[in-house]
């Protein structure tokens, strides 16, 4: 552990500087995500009706990916648990759309042939609004956290857990089989870097689900900046 925090009490500012190297990759993800979402928005403005939904969901996905980077940085940098929970609740309003928009992107990339991907995206929108409702009534993330050298990962409430369950199911049981089935179509119509990048991004995001559900599993989302 290269950046070990010394024993004893630390001010919030001292804690931030000791943890700064762990939070820096998340900020890279945040900046890149905002940058890419801006270009997706420009595409959305100029695209025809057939592609507008795709570019809208692409913009949302990039914005959500970037926001997850910011969340991971704050989990590394913020020492005060109440402040940490507050910002996790606030920022998950932008994180939650990642799951339904991602399912729609997979639906589009497979030639819109797998309707189950589309229907699952609707289900994930419902789970996202359920998450929003929980946060608005003060039942978002809980104060029970898993502590790693690179940050504190709070457990989700019963309002957040459905989102944390449905998103991994959507990836492993719907997106992966659909990508395998329609791989030839994807290869003919999309650059393979996009295909592999989307898969790696989803895999890293899904690896954060166990901590939301109350299981201390190494959160791969810490390396989110790599495929971005």
CSV table of C-alpha atoms in Angstrom, one decimal, residues 31-202:
chain,number,residue,atom,x,y,z
A,31,UNK,CA,-13.5,14.7,-17.7
A,32,UNK,CA,-13.5,12.2,-20.6
A,33,UNK,CA,-17.1,11.3,-20.0
A,34,UNK,CA,-18.2,14.9,-20.1
A,35,UNK,CA,-16.1,15.5,-23.2
A,36,UNK,CA,-17.6,12.5,-25.0
A,37,UNK,CA,-21.2,13.3,-23.9
A,38,UNK,CA,-20.7,16.8,-25.5
A,39,UNK,CA,-19.8,15.2,-28.9
A,40,UNK,CA,-22.7,12.7,-28.6
A,41,UNK,CA,-25.0,15.7,-28.0
A,42,UNK,CA,-23.7,17.4,-31.2
A,43,UNK,CA,-24.4,14.1,-33.1
A,44,UNK,CA,-27.9,14.1,-31.5
A,45,UNK,CA,-28.6,17.6,-32.8
A,46,UNK,CA,-27.7,16.8,-36.4
A,47,UNK,CA,-28.7,13.1,-36.7
A,48,UNK,CA,-31.9,12.0,-38.5
A,49,UNK,CA,-34.9,10.7,-36.7
A,50,UNK,CA,-33.7,7.0,-37.0
A,51,UNK,CA,-30.5,7.8,-35.1
A,52,UNK,CA,-31.6,10.4,-32.6
A,53,UNK,CA,-32.6,7.9,-29.9
A,54,UNK,CA,-29.2,6.1,-30.3
A,55,UNK,CA,-27.2,9.4,-29.9
A,56,UNK,CA,-29.4,10.5,-27.0
A,57,UNK,CA,-28.8,7.3,-25.1
A,58,UNK,CA,-25.1,7.5,-26.1
A,59,UNK,CA,-24.9,11.0,-24.6
A,60,UNK,CA,-26.7,9.8,-21.4
A,61,UNK,CA,-24.4,6.8,-21.1
A,62,UNK,CA,-21.2,8.9,-21.5
A,63,UNK,CA,-22.5,11.4,-18.9
A,64,UNK,CA,-23.3,8.6,-16.5
A,65,UNK,CA,-19.9,6.9,-17.0
A,66,UNK,CA,-18.2,10.2,-16.3
A,67,UNK,CA,-20.4,10.8,-13.2
A,68,UNK,CA,-19.4,7.4,-11.9
A,69,UNK,CA,-15.8,8.5,-12.1
A,70,UNK,CA,-16.6,11.5,-10.0
A,71,UNK,CA,-18.4,9.3,-7.5
A,72,UNK,CA,-15.4,7.1,-7.2
A,73,UNK,CA,-13.1,10.1,-6.7
A,74,UNK,CA,-15.3,11.4,-3.9
A,75,UNK,CA,-15.4,8.0,-2.3
A,76,UNK,CA,-11.6,8.2,-2.1
A,77,UNK,CA,-11.3,11.8,-1.0
A,78,UNK,CA,-14.1,12.5,1.5
A,79,UNK,CA,-13.5,11.4,5.0
A,80,UNK,CA,-16.8,12.6,6.6
A,81,UNK,CA,-19.3,9.8,6.2
A,82,UNK,CA,-22.4,12.0,6.2
A,83,UNK,CA,-21.0,14.2,3.4
A,84,UNK,CA,-20.0,11.2,1.4
A,85,UNK,CA,-23.5,9.7,1.6
A,86,UNK,CA,-25.0,13.0,0.6
A,87,UNK,CA,-22.9,13.3,-2.6
A,88,UNK,CA,-23.4,9.6,-3.5
A,89,UNK,CA,-27.2,10.2,-3.2
A,90,UNK,CA,-27.1,13.4,-5.3
A,91,UNK,CA,-24.8,12.0,-8.1
A,92,UNK,CA,-26.7,8.8,-8.5
A,93,UNK,CA,-29.4,10.8,-10.1
A,94,UNK,CA,-27.0,11.0,-13.0
A,95,UNK,CA,-25.5,7.5,-12.6
A,96,UNK,CA,-28.8,5.5,-12.6
A,97,UNK,CA,-29.6,6.2,-16.3
A,98,UNK,CA,-26.4,4.4,-17.2
A,99,UNK,CA,-28.2,1.0,-17.0
A,100,UNK,CA,-31.3,1.6,-19.1
A,101,UNK,CA,-29.3,3.7,-21.7
A,102,UNK,CA,-26.7,1.0,-21.9
A,103,UNK,CA,-29.3,-1.7,-22.6
A,104,UNK,CA,-30.7,0.5,-25.4
A,105,UNK,CA,-27.3,1.0,-26.9
A,106,UNK,CA,-26.9,-2.8,-26.9
A,107,UNK,CA,-30.3,-3.1,-28.5
A,108,UNK,CA,-29.3,-0.7,-31.3
A,109,UNK,CA,-25.8,-2.2,-31.8
A,110,UNK,CA,-27.4,-5.6,-32.4
A,111,UNK,CA,-29.6,-4.3,-35.2
A,112,UNK,CA,-32.6,-3.8,-33.0
A,113,UNK,CA,-33.3,-7.5,-33.3
A,114,UNK,CA,-33.4,-8.4,-29.7
A,115,UNK,CA,-36.6,-6.9,-28.2
A,116,UNK,CA,-35.8,-8.3,-24.8
A,117,UNK,CA,-33.0,-5.8,-24.5
A,118,UNK,CA,-35.4,-3.0,-25.2
A,119,UNK,CA,-37.9,-4.2,-22.7
A,120,UNK,CA,-35.2,-4.7,-20.1
A,121,UNK,CA,-34.2,-1.1,-20.6
A,122,UNK,CA,-37.7,-0.1,-19.7
A,123,UNK,CA,-37.6,-2.2,-16.6
A,124,UNK,CA,-34.3,-0.5,-15.6
A,125,UNK,CA,-35.9,2.9,-16.1
A,126,UNK,CA,-38.5,1.8,-13.6
A,127,UNK,CA,-35.8,0.7,-11.2
A,128,UNK,CA,-34.1,4.0,-11.7
A,129,UNK,CA,-37.2,6.0,-10.8
A,130,UNK,CA,-37.6,3.7,-7.8
A,131,UNK,CA,-34.0,4.6,-6.8
A,132,UNK,CA,-34.9,8.3,-7.2
A,133,UNK,CA,-37.9,8.0,-5.0
A,134,UNK,CA,-35.8,6.4,-2.3
A,135,UNK,CA,-33.2,9.1,-2.4
A,136,UNK,CA,-35.9,11.9,-2.3
A,137,UNK,CA,-37.4,10.4,0.9
A,138,UNK,CA,-34.0,10.1,2.5
A,139,UNK,CA,-33.5,6.4,2.0
A,140,UNK,CA,-30.7,6.3,-0.6
A,141,UNK,CA,-27.3,5.0,0.4
A,142,UNK,CA,-26.8,3.7,4.0
A,143,UNK,CA,-24.1,4.6,6.5
A,144,UNK,CA,-22.8,1.0,6.4
A,145,UNK,CA,-19.6,1.2,4.2
A,146,UNK,CA,-17.0,-1.2,2.9
A,147,UNK,CA,-13.5,0.4,3.4
A,148,UNK,CA,-10.8,-0.2,0.8
A,149,UNK,CA,-7.5,1.6,0.5
A,150,UNK,CA,-8.9,3.6,-2.4
A,151,UNK,CA,-12.2,4.7,-0.7
A,152,UNK,CA,-15.4,4.0,1.1
A,153,UNK,CA,-18.2,2.1,-0.7
A,154,UNK,CA,-21.6,2.5,0.9
A,155,UNK,CA,-24.3,-0.1,0.9
A,156,UNK,CA,-27.5,0.7,-1.0
A,157,UNK,CA,-30.9,0.8,0.6
A,158,UNK,CA,-33.9,-1.4,-0.5
A,159,UNK,CA,-34.7,1.4,-3.0
A,160,UNK,CA,-31.3,1.1,-4.7
A,161,UNK,CA,-30.7,-2.6,-4.6
A,162,UNK,CA,-33.2,-3.5,-7.4
A,163,UNK,CA,-31.2,-1.3,-9.7
A,164,UNK,CA,-28.0,-3.1,-8.5
A,165,UNK,CA,-29.6,-6.5,-9.2
A,166,UNK,CA,-31.3,-5.8,-12.5
A,167,UNK,CA,-28.2,-4.1,-14.2
A,168,UNK,CA,-25.9,-7.1,-13.8
A,169,UNK,CA,-28.6,-9.5,-14.9
A,170,UNK,CA,-29.2,-7.4,-18.0
A,171,UNK,CA,-25.5,-7.5,-18.8
A,172,UNK,CA,-24.7,-11.2,-18.2
A,173,UNK,CA,-28.0,-12.7,-19.4
A,174,UNK,CA,-29.1,-10.3,-22.1
A,175,UNK,CA,-26.3,-8.2,-23.5
A,176,UNK,CA,-23.6,-10.8,-23.6
A,177,UNK,CA,-25.7,-13.5,-25.3
A,178,UNK,CA,-27.1,-10.8,-27.8
A,179,UNK,CA,-23.6,-9.6,-28.6
A,180,UNK,CA,-22.5,-13.2,-29.2
A,181,UNK,CA,-25.5,-14.0,-31.4
A,182,UNK,CA,-25.2,-10.8,-33.5
A,183,UNK,CA,-21.4,-10.5,-33.4
A,184,UNK,CA,-21.2,-10.6,-37.2
A,185,UNK,CA,-23.6,-7.7,-37.6
A,186,UNK,CA,-21.8,-5.7,-34.9
A,187,UNK,CA,-18.4,-6.3,-36.6
A,188,UNK,CA,-19.8,-5.2,-40.0
A,189,UNK,CA,-21.4,-2.0,-38.7
A,190,UNK,CA,-19.3,-0.9,-35.7
A,191,UNK,CA,-15.6,-0.5,-34.9
A,192,UNK,CA,-14.4,-3.4,-32.7
A,193,UNK,CA,-12.9,-0.9,-30.2
A,194,UNK,CA,-16.4,0.3,-29.5
A,195,UNK,CA,-17.6,-3.3,-29.0
A,196,UNK,CA,-14.8,-4.2,-26.6
A,197,UNK,CA,-15.0,-0.8,-24.9
A,198,UNK,CA,-18.7,-1.2,-24.2
A,199,UNK,CA,-18.2,-4.7,-22.8
A,200,UNK,CA,-15.3,-3.7,-20.6
A,201,UNK,CA,-17.1,-0.7,-19.3
A,202,UNK,CA,-20.2,-2.7,-18.4
